Amino acid sequence: EVQLVESGGGLVKPGGSLRLSCAASGFTFSTYSMNWVRQAPGKGLEWVSSITRSSGYMYYADSVKGRFTISRDNAKNSLYLQMNSLRAEDTAVYYCAREVAGGLPLDYWGQGTLVIVSS
Amino acid sequence: QSVLTQPPSASGTPGQRVTISCSGSNSNIGSNTVNWYQQVPGTAPKLLIYNNNQRPSGVPDRFSGSKSGTSASLAISGLQSEDEADYYCAAWDDSLNGRGVFGGGTKLTVL
């Protein structure tokens, strides 16, 4: 059974940092691109970042470029999102999701981890 | 302001057919495939349609997708109460070195 489990969310002050993790199981992690998608409270989905299978390419939304870094460890079946210089508008539930093919079809999602940026 | 434009709401009665539109541009829908997601509030999104009109295993054939030019549509026939959810279109966008884009979402109410 495919499972994605996010962790690392919490309350952080503006300007602070947080590292999210996503533990994958039930599939060959190294053969899929992975994505982070977030959802602010009461708002819609926002794509954040994606990384290709062997970390050859990383892509970011303009809203997080230069502040967030996506990475993965295929040996540990894990996806990460390092978030620096956090702002109040980064407050959201962060989902990791598996991309089944090119073009953003995300077929499996984690349950999400909540990040709150507040003083 | 989302890159892909969806109506904020839609509604229908049980058994009806409902369509939800998604409008984009040449850099996203015009040159890439469209995906649709269903999200029941409080839960993670679920892939409903991928590659414009393909259904993942387990998605009823009441759900169908289409694309023409820079627009796409999701149709739900034989509307059921459990279809009440938020629906999002998404696509890859080739501008700005590549990025993913979502629509703002459409809240479907089954009357």
PDB file of C-alpha atoms in Angstrom:
ATOM      1  CA  GLU A   1       0.000   0.000   0.000  1.00  0.00           C
ATOM      2  CA  VAL A   2       1.347   3.396  -0.982  1.00  0.00           C
ATOM      3  CA  GLN A   3       1.789   5.688   1.995  1.00  0.00           C
ATOM      4  CA  LEU A   4       3.105   9.211   2.346  1.00  0.00           C
ATOM      5  CA  VAL A   5       3.503  10.575   5.860  1.00  0.00           C
ATOM      6  CA  GLU A   6       4.491  14.194   6.428  1.00  0.00           C
ATOM      7  CA  SER A   7       6.053  15.507   9.600  1.00  0.00           C
ATOM      8  CA  GLY A   8       7.869  18.545  10.894  1.00  0.00           C
ATOM      9  CA  GLY A   9       5.081  21.103  10.936  1.00  0.00           C
ATOM     10  CA  GLY A  10       4.451  23.399  13.856  1.00  0.00           C
ATOM     11  CA  LEU A  11       4.413  26.958  15.102  1.00  0.00           C
ATOM     12  CA  VAL A  12       7.298  29.172  14.055  1.00  0.00           C
ATOM     13  CA  LYS A  13       7.947  32.902  14.298  1.00  0.00           C
ATOM     14  CA  PRO A  14       8.176  35.107  11.208  1.00  0.00           C
ATOM     15  CA  GLY A  15      11.687  34.923   9.806  1.00  0.00           C
ATOM     16  CA  GLY A  16      12.208  31.481  11.275  1.00  0.00           C
ATOM     17  CA  SER A  17      12.940  28.150   9.637  1.00  0.00           C
ATOM     18  CA  LEU A  18      11.333  24.747   9.524  1.00  0.00           C
ATOM     19  CA  ARG A  19      12.139  21.484   7.767  1.00  0.00           C
ATOM     20  CA  LEU A  20       9.311  19.274   6.590  1.00  0.00           C
ATOM     21  CA  SER A  21       9.789  15.595   5.896  1.00  0.00           C
ATOM     22  CA  CYS A  22       7.718  13.102   3.948  1.00  0.00           C
ATOM     23  CA  ALA A  23       8.301   9.398   4.513  1.00  0.00           C
ATOM     24  CA  ALA A  24       7.281   7.241   1.563  1.00  0.00           C
ATOM     25  CA  SER A  25       6.505   3.541   1.565  1.00  0.00           C
ATOM     26  CA  GLY A  26       4.770   0.934  -0.550  1.00  0.00           C
ATOM     27  CA  PHE A  27       6.376   1.906  -3.856  1.00  0.00           C
ATOM     28  CA  THR A  28       9.785   2.406  -5.457  1.00  0.00           C
ATOM     29  CA  PHE A  29      10.364   5.966  -4.323  1.00  0.00           C
ATOM     30  CA  SER A  30      13.342   6.600  -6.600  1.00  0.00           C
ATOM     31  CA  THR A  31      11.270   6.146  -9.752  1.00  0.00           C
ATOM     32  CA  TYR A  32       8.826   8.994  -9.133  1.00  0.00           C
ATOM     33  CA  SER A  33       9.023  12.767  -9.152  1.00  0.00           C
ATOM     34  CA  MET A  34       7.632  14.254  -5.960  1.00  0.00           C
ATOM     35  CA  ASN A  35       5.840  17.470  -5.135  1.00  0.00           C
ATOM     36  CA  TRP A  36       4.862  19.720  -2.246  1.00  0.00           C
ATOM     37  CA  VAL A  37       1.451  21.387  -2.389  1.00  0.00           C
ATOM     38  CA  ARG A  38       0.058  23.660   0.315  1.00  0.00           C
ATOM     39  CA  GLN A  39      -3.341  24.921   1.365  1.00  0.00           C
ATOM     40  CA  ALA A  40      -3.794  27.999   3.508  1.00  0.00           C
ATOM     41  CA  PRO A  41      -6.716  27.884   5.954  1.00  0.00           C
ATOM     42  CA  GLY A  42      -9.977  28.207   4.033  1.00  0.00           C
ATOM     43  CA  LYS A  43      -8.151  28.678   0.734  1.00  0.00           C
ATOM     44  CA  GLY A  44      -7.423  26.630  -2.372  1.00  0.00           C
ATOM     45  CA  LEU A  45      -4.513  24.420  -3.319  1.00  0.00           C
ATOM     46  CA  GLU A  46      -1.182  26.028  -4.198  1.00  0.00           C
ATOM     47  CA  TRP A  47       1.652  24.120  -5.834  1.00  0.00           C
ATOM     48  CA  VAL A  48       4.915  24.797  -3.997  1.00  0.00           C
ATOM     49  CA  SER A  49       7.734  22.737  -5.449  1.00  0.00           C
ATOM     50  CA  SER A  50       8.681  19.580  -7.291  1.00  0.00           C
ATOM     51  CA  ILE A  51      11.788  17.447  -7.669  1.00  0.00           C
ATOM     52  CA  THR A  52      12.600  14.865 -10.298  1.00  0.00           C
ATOM     53  CA  ARG A  53      13.512  11.258  -9.579  1.00  0.00           C
ATOM     54  CA  SER A  54      17.252  11.670  -9.183  1.00  0.00           C
ATOM     55  CA  SER A  55      17.147  15.290  -8.005  1.00  0.00           C
ATOM     56  CA  GLY A  56      18.283  16.471 -11.404  1.00  0.00           C
ATOM     57  CA  TYR A  57      15.683  19.224 -11.564  1.00  0.00           C
ATOM     58  CA  MET A  58      13.894  21.226  -8.910  1.00  0.00           C
ATOM     59  CA  TYR A  59      11.090  23.691  -9.530  1.00  0.00           C
ATOM     60  CA  TYR A  60       9.579  26.297  -7.250  1.00  0.00           C
ATOM     61  CA  ALA A  61       6.597  28.602  -7.087  1.00  0.00           C
ATOM     62  CA  ASP A  62       7.553  32.268  -7.308  1.00  0.00           C
ATOM     63  CA  SER A  63       6.120  32.775  -3.837  1.00  0.00           C
ATOM     64  CA  VAL A  64       8.769  30.527  -2.248  1.00  0.00           C
ATOM     65  CA  LYS A  65      11.712  30.781  -4.640  1.00  0.00           C
ATOM     66  CA  GLY A  66      14.904  31.662  -2.830  1.00  0.00           C
ATOM     67  CA  ARG A  67      13.414  30.774   0.574  1.00  0.00           C
ATOM     68  CA  PHE A  68      12.406  27.113   0.251  1.00  0.00           C
ATOM     69  CA  THR A  69      14.564  24.185  -0.860  1.00  0.00           C
ATOM     70  CA  ILE A  70      13.205  20.827  -1.917  1.00  0.00           C
ATOM     71  CA  SER A  71      15.379  17.736  -1.617  1.00  0.00           C
ATOM     72  CA  ARG A  72      15.091  13.975  -1.419  1.00  0.00           C
ATOM     73  CA  ASP A  73      17.026  10.984  -0.157  1.00  0.00           C
ATOM     74  CA  ASN A  74      16.174   7.975  -2.259  1.00  0.00           C
ATOM     75  CA  ALA A  75      18.109   5.668   0.065  1.00  0.00           C
ATOM     76  CA  LYS A  76      15.818   6.737   2.911  1.00  0.00           C
ATOM     77  CA  ASN A  77      12.635   6.981   0.802  1.00  0.00           C
ATOM     78  CA  SER A  78      12.213  10.512   2.025  1.00  0.00           C
ATOM     79  CA  LEU A  79      11.279  13.917   0.638  1.00  0.00           C
ATOM     80  CA  TYR A  80      12.122  17.173   2.365  1.00  0.00           C
ATOM     81  CA  LEU A  81      11.211  20.842   2.252  1.00  0.00           C
ATOM     82  CA  GLN A  82      13.562  23.263   3.971  1.00  0.00           C
ATOM     83  CA  MET A  83      11.659  26.480   4.632  1.00  0.00           C
ATOM     84  CA  ASN A  84      13.602  29.605   5.576  1.00  0.00           C
ATOM     85  CA  SER A  85      12.605  33.236   6.093  1.00  0.00           C
ATOM     86  CA  LEU A  86       9.068  32.147   6.839  1.00  0.00           C
ATOM     87  CA  ARG A  87       6.240  34.639   6.504  1.00  0.00           C
ATOM     88  CA  ALA A  88       2.701  34.733   7.836  1.00  0.00           C
ATOM     89  CA  GLU A  89       1.439  33.941   4.348  1.00  0.00           C
ATOM     90  CA  ASP A  90       3.292  30.620   4.443  1.00  0.00           C
ATOM     91  CA  THR A  91       0.805  29.400   7.057  1.00  0.00           C
ATOM     92  CA  ALA A  92      -0.843  26.352   5.515  1.00  0.00           C
ATOM     93  CA  VAL A  93      -1.236  22.616   5.519  1.00  0.00           C
ATOM     94  CA  TYR A  94       1.638  21.205   3.491  1.00  0.00           C
ATOM     95  CA  TYR A  95       1.038  18.021   1.512  1.00  0.00           C
ATOM     96  CA  CYS A  96       3.604  15.849  -0.189  1.00  0.00           C
ATOM     97  CA  ALA A  97       2.355  14.087  -3.292  1.00  0.00           C
ATOM     98  CA  ARG A  98       3.630  11.531  -5.767  1.00  0.00           C
ATOM     99  CA  GLU A  99       3.644  12.491  -9.434  1.00  0.00           C
ATOM    100  CA  VAL A 100       2.637   9.464 -11.469  1.00  0.00           C
ATOM    101  CA  ALA A 101       3.742  10.967 -14.800  1.00  0.00           C
ATOM    102  CA  GLY A 102       4.860  14.279 -16.247  1.00  0.00           C
ATOM    103  CA  GLY A 103       2.410  17.145 -16.159  1.00  0.00           C
ATOM    104  CA  LEU A 104       1.394  17.184 -12.484  1.00  0.00           C
ATOM    105  CA  PRO A 105      -0.915  14.170 -12.089  1.00  0.00           C
ATOM    106  CA  LEU A 106      -0.491  13.639  -8.336  1.00  0.00           C
ATOM    107  CA  ASP A 107      -1.937  10.229  -7.592  1.00  0.00           C
ATOM    108  CA  TYR A 108      -1.056   9.778  -3.925  1.00  0.00           C
ATOM    109  CA  TRP A 109      -1.067  12.423  -1.223  1.00  0.00           C
ATOM    110  CA  GLY A 110      -0.058  12.460   2.406  1.00  0.00           C
ATOM    111  CA  GLN A 111      -2.376  13.602   5.173  1.00  0.00           C
ATOM    112  CA  GLY A 112      -0.615  16.952   5.416  1.00  0.00           C
ATOM    113  CA  THR A 113       1.297  18.764   8.138  1.00  0.00           C
ATOM    114  CA  LEU A 114       0.256  22.162   9.464  1.00  0.00           C
ATOM    115  CA  VAL A 115       2.709  25.032   9.499  1.00  0.00           C
ATOM    116  CA  ILE A 116       1.722  28.172  11.403  1.00  0.00           C
ATOM    117  CA  VAL A 117       3.874  31.264  11.092  1.00  0.00           C
ATOM    118  CA  SER A 118       2.992  33.692  13.837  1.00  0.00           C
ATOM    119  CA  SER A 119       4.626  35.794  16.498  1.00  0.00           C
TER     120      SER A 119
ATOM    121  CA  GLN B   1      -5.331  35.333  -8.226  1.00  0.00           C
ATOM    122  CA  SER B   2      -4.909  31.818  -9.617  1.00  0.00           C
ATOM    123  CA  VAL B   3      -3.253  31.187 -12.975  1.00  0.00           C
ATOM    124  CA  LEU B   4      -6.090  28.838 -13.944  1.00  0.00           C
ATOM    125  CA  THR B   5      -9.594  30.285 -13.664  1.00  0.00           C
ATOM    126  CA  GLN B   6     -12.517  28.287 -12.303  1.00  0.00           C
ATOM    127  CA  PRO B   7     -15.982  29.386 -11.227  1.00  0.00           C
ATOM    128  CA  PRO B   8     -16.072  29.602  -7.433  1.00  0.00           C
ATOM    129  CA  SER B   9     -19.252  27.578  -7.154  1.00  0.00           C
ATOM    130  CA  ALA B  10     -21.501  25.152  -8.983  1.00  0.00           C
ATOM    131  CA  SER B  11     -24.603  23.241  -7.997  1.00  0.00           C
ATOM    132  CA  GLY B  12     -27.012  20.603  -9.154  1.00  0.00           C
ATOM    133  CA  THR B  13     -29.667  18.214  -7.984  1.00  0.00           C
ATOM    134  CA  PRO B  14     -29.186  14.455  -7.669  1.00  0.00           C
ATOM    135  CA  GLY B  15     -29.111  12.781 -11.050  1.00  0.00           C
ATOM    136  CA  GLN B  16     -28.242  15.962 -12.936  1.00  0.00           C
ATOM    137  CA  ARG B  17     -25.183  16.596 -15.063  1.00  0.00           C
ATOM    138  CA  VAL B  18     -22.856  19.374 -13.959  1.00  0.00           C
ATOM    139  CA  THR B  19     -19.814  20.837 -15.689  1.00  0.00           C
ATOM    140  CA  ILE B  20     -16.969  22.839 -14.201  1.00  0.00           C
ATOM    141  CA  SER B  21     -14.765  24.928 -16.449  1.00  0.00           C
ATOM    142  CA  CYS B  22     -11.074  25.735 -16.181  1.00  0.00           C
ATOM    143  CA  SER B  23      -9.521  28.486 -18.273  1.00  0.00           C
ATOM    144  CA  GLY B  24      -5.803  28.945 -18.787  1.00  0.00           C
ATOM    145  CA  SER B  25      -3.336  30.098 -21.390  1.00  0.00           C
ATOM    146  CA  ASN B  26      -0.942  28.861 -24.050  1.00  0.00           C
ATOM    147  CA  SER B  27       1.818  28.222 -21.510  1.00  0.00           C
ATOM    148  CA  ASN B  28      -0.236  25.842 -19.368  1.00  0.00           C
ATOM    149  CA  ILE B  29      -3.430  24.226 -20.662  1.00  0.00           C
ATOM    150  CA  GLY B  30      -2.567  25.172 -24.226  1.00  0.00           C
ATOM    151  CA  SER B  31       0.610  23.099 -24.203  1.00  0.00           C
ATOM    152  CA  ASN B  32       0.249  20.612 -21.346  1.00  0.00           C
ATOM    153  CA  THR B  33      -2.242  18.094 -20.030  1.00  0.00           C
ATOM    154  CA  VAL B  34      -4.903  18.924 -17.464  1.00  0.00           C
ATOM    155  CA  ASN B  35      -5.617  17.139 -14.213  1.00  0.00           C
ATOM    156  CA  TRP B  36      -8.612  17.391 -11.918  1.00  0.00           C
ATOM    157  CA  TYR B  37      -8.717  16.846  -8.166  1.00  0.00           C
ATOM    158  CA  GLN B  38     -11.600  16.327  -5.758  1.00  0.00           C
ATOM    159  CA  GLN B  39     -11.231  17.439  -2.163  1.00  0.00           C
ATOM    160  CA  VAL B  40     -13.716  16.790   0.584  1.00  0.00           C
ATOM    161  CA  PRO B  41     -13.095  19.421   3.291  1.00  0.00           C
ATOM    162  CA  GLY B  42     -10.699  18.192   5.958  1.00  0.00           C
ATOM    163  CA  THR B  43      -9.167  15.528   3.751  1.00  0.00           C
ATOM    164  CA  ALA B  44      -6.333  15.332   1.235  1.00  0.00           C
ATOM    165  CA  PRO B  45      -7.111  15.926  -2.449  1.00  0.00           C
ATOM    166  CA  LYS B  46      -7.825  12.936  -4.675  1.00  0.00           C
ATOM    167  CA  LEU B  47      -6.805  12.629  -8.317  1.00  0.00           C
ATOM    168  CA  LEU B  48      -9.981  12.443 -10.369  1.00  0.00           C
ATOM    169  CA  ILE B  49      -8.857  12.958 -13.978  1.00  0.00           C
ATOM    170  CA  TYR B  50      -5.373  13.020 -15.464  1.00  0.00           C
ATOM    171  CA  ASN B  51      -4.011  13.540 -18.965  1.00  0.00           C
ATOM    172  CA  ASN B  52      -7.124  15.605 -19.856  1.00  0.00           C
ATOM    173  CA  ASN B  53      -9.602  12.743 -19.848  1.00  0.00           C
ATOM    174  CA  GLN B  54      -8.184   9.646 -18.161  1.00  0.00           C
ATOM    175  CA  ARG B  55      -9.672   8.237 -14.966  1.00  0.00           C
ATOM    176  CA  PRO B  56      -7.496   6.542 -12.371  1.00  0.00           C
ATOM    177  CA  SER B  57      -8.601   3.120 -11.278  1.00  0.00           C
ATOM    178  CA  GLY B  58     -11.569   3.349  -8.933  1.00  0.00           C
ATOM    179  CA  VAL B  59     -12.952   6.657 -10.208  1.00  0.00           C
ATOM    180  CA  PRO B  60     -16.507   6.161 -11.484  1.00  0.00           C
ATOM    181  CA  ASP B  61     -17.158   6.785 -15.169  1.00  0.00           C
ATOM    182  CA  ARG B  62     -19.667   9.446 -14.111  1.00  0.00           C
ATOM    183  CA  PHE B  63     -16.627  11.718 -14.058  1.00  0.00           C
ATOM    184  CA  SER B  64     -15.180  12.818 -17.389  1.00  0.00           C
ATOM    185  CA  GLY B  65     -12.737  15.442 -18.570  1.00  0.00           C
ATOM    186  CA  SER B  66     -12.130  17.283 -21.808  1.00  0.00           C
ATOM    187  CA  LYS B  67      -9.778  19.906 -23.151  1.00  0.00           C
ATOM    188  CA  SER B  68      -9.953  22.314 -26.046  1.00  0.00           C
ATOM    189  CA  GLY B  69      -7.304  24.923 -26.730  1.00  0.00           C
ATOM    190  CA  THR B  70      -6.585  26.777 -23.513  1.00  0.00           C
ATOM    191  CA  SER B  71      -9.667  25.566 -21.642  1.00  0.00           C
ATOM    192  CA  ALA B  72     -10.741  22.364 -19.980  1.00  0.00           C
ATOM    193  CA  SER B  73     -13.902  21.010 -18.408  1.00  0.00           C
ATOM    194  CA  LEU B  74     -14.877  18.455 -15.823  1.00  0.00           C
ATOM    195  CA  ALA B  75     -18.299  16.863 -16.221  1.00  0.00           C
ATOM    196  CA  ILE B  76     -20.117  14.920 -13.550  1.00  0.00           C
ATOM    197  CA  SER B  77     -23.168  13.003 -14.662  1.00  0.00           C
ATOM    198  CA  GLY B  78     -25.731  11.292 -12.460  1.00  0.00           C
ATOM    199  CA  LEU B  79     -24.852  13.671  -9.621  1.00  0.00           C
ATOM    200  CA  GLN B  80     -24.806  12.074  -6.186  1.00  0.00           C
ATOM    201  CA  SER B  81     -24.764  13.603  -2.723  1.00  0.00           C
ATOM    202  CA  GLU B  82     -21.264  12.279  -2.095  1.00  0.00           C
ATOM    203  CA  ASP B  83     -20.002  14.361  -5.023  1.00  0.00           C
ATOM    204  CA  GLU B  84     -20.364  17.464  -2.880  1.00  0.00           C
ATOM    205  CA  ALA B  85     -16.760  18.650  -2.582  1.00  0.00           C
ATOM    206  CA  ASP B  86     -14.231  21.149  -3.891  1.00  0.00           C
ATOM    207  CA  TYR B  87     -12.836  20.533  -7.356  1.00  0.00           C
ATOM    208  CA  TYR B  88      -9.515  21.834  -8.669  1.00  0.00           C
ATOM    209  CA  CYS B  89      -7.942  21.808 -12.106  1.00  0.00           C
ATOM    210  CA  ALA B  90      -4.157  21.746 -12.399  1.00  0.00           C
ATOM    211  CA  ALA B  91      -1.520  21.720 -15.095  1.00  0.00           C
ATOM    212  CA  TRP B  92       2.149  22.294 -15.668  1.00  0.00           C
ATOM    213  CA  ASP B  93       3.055  25.773 -16.870  1.00  0.00           C
ATOM    214  CA  ASP B  94       6.064  26.238 -19.129  1.00  0.00           C
ATOM    215  CA  SER B  95       6.631  29.877 -18.195  1.00  0.00           C
ATOM    216  CA  LEU B  96       9.122  31.093 -15.576  1.00  0.00           C
ATOM    217  CA  ASN B  97      11.371  28.013 -16.006  1.00  0.00           C
ATOM    218  CA  GLY B  98       8.464  25.678 -15.281  1.00  0.00           C
ATOM    219  CA  ARG B  99       5.980  25.553 -12.456  1.00  0.00           C
ATOM    220  CA  GLY B 100       2.810  23.821 -11.399  1.00  0.00           C
ATOM    221  CA  VAL B 101      -0.433  25.776 -11.393  1.00  0.00           C
ATOM    222  CA  PHE B 102      -3.835  25.123  -9.843  1.00  0.00           C
ATOM    223  CA  GLY B 103      -7.201  26.689 -10.394  1.00  0.00           C
ATOM    224  CA  GLY B 104      -8.811  28.509  -7.510  1.00  0.00           C
ATOM    225  CA  GLY B 105     -11.244  25.677  -6.937  1.00  0.00           C
ATOM    226  CA  THR B 106     -14.970  25.185  -7.445  1.00  0.00           C
ATOM    227  CA  LYS B 107     -17.245  24.280  -4.554  1.00  0.00           C
ATOM    228  CA  LEU B 108     -19.883  21.876  -5.793  1.00  0.00           C
ATOM    229  CA  THR B 109     -23.127  21.785  -3.855  1.00  0.00           C
ATOM    230  CA  VAL B 110     -25.628  18.971  -4.358  1.00  0.00           C
ATOM    231  CA  LEU B 111     -29.038  20.486  -3.663  1.00  0.00           C
TER     232      LEU B 111
END
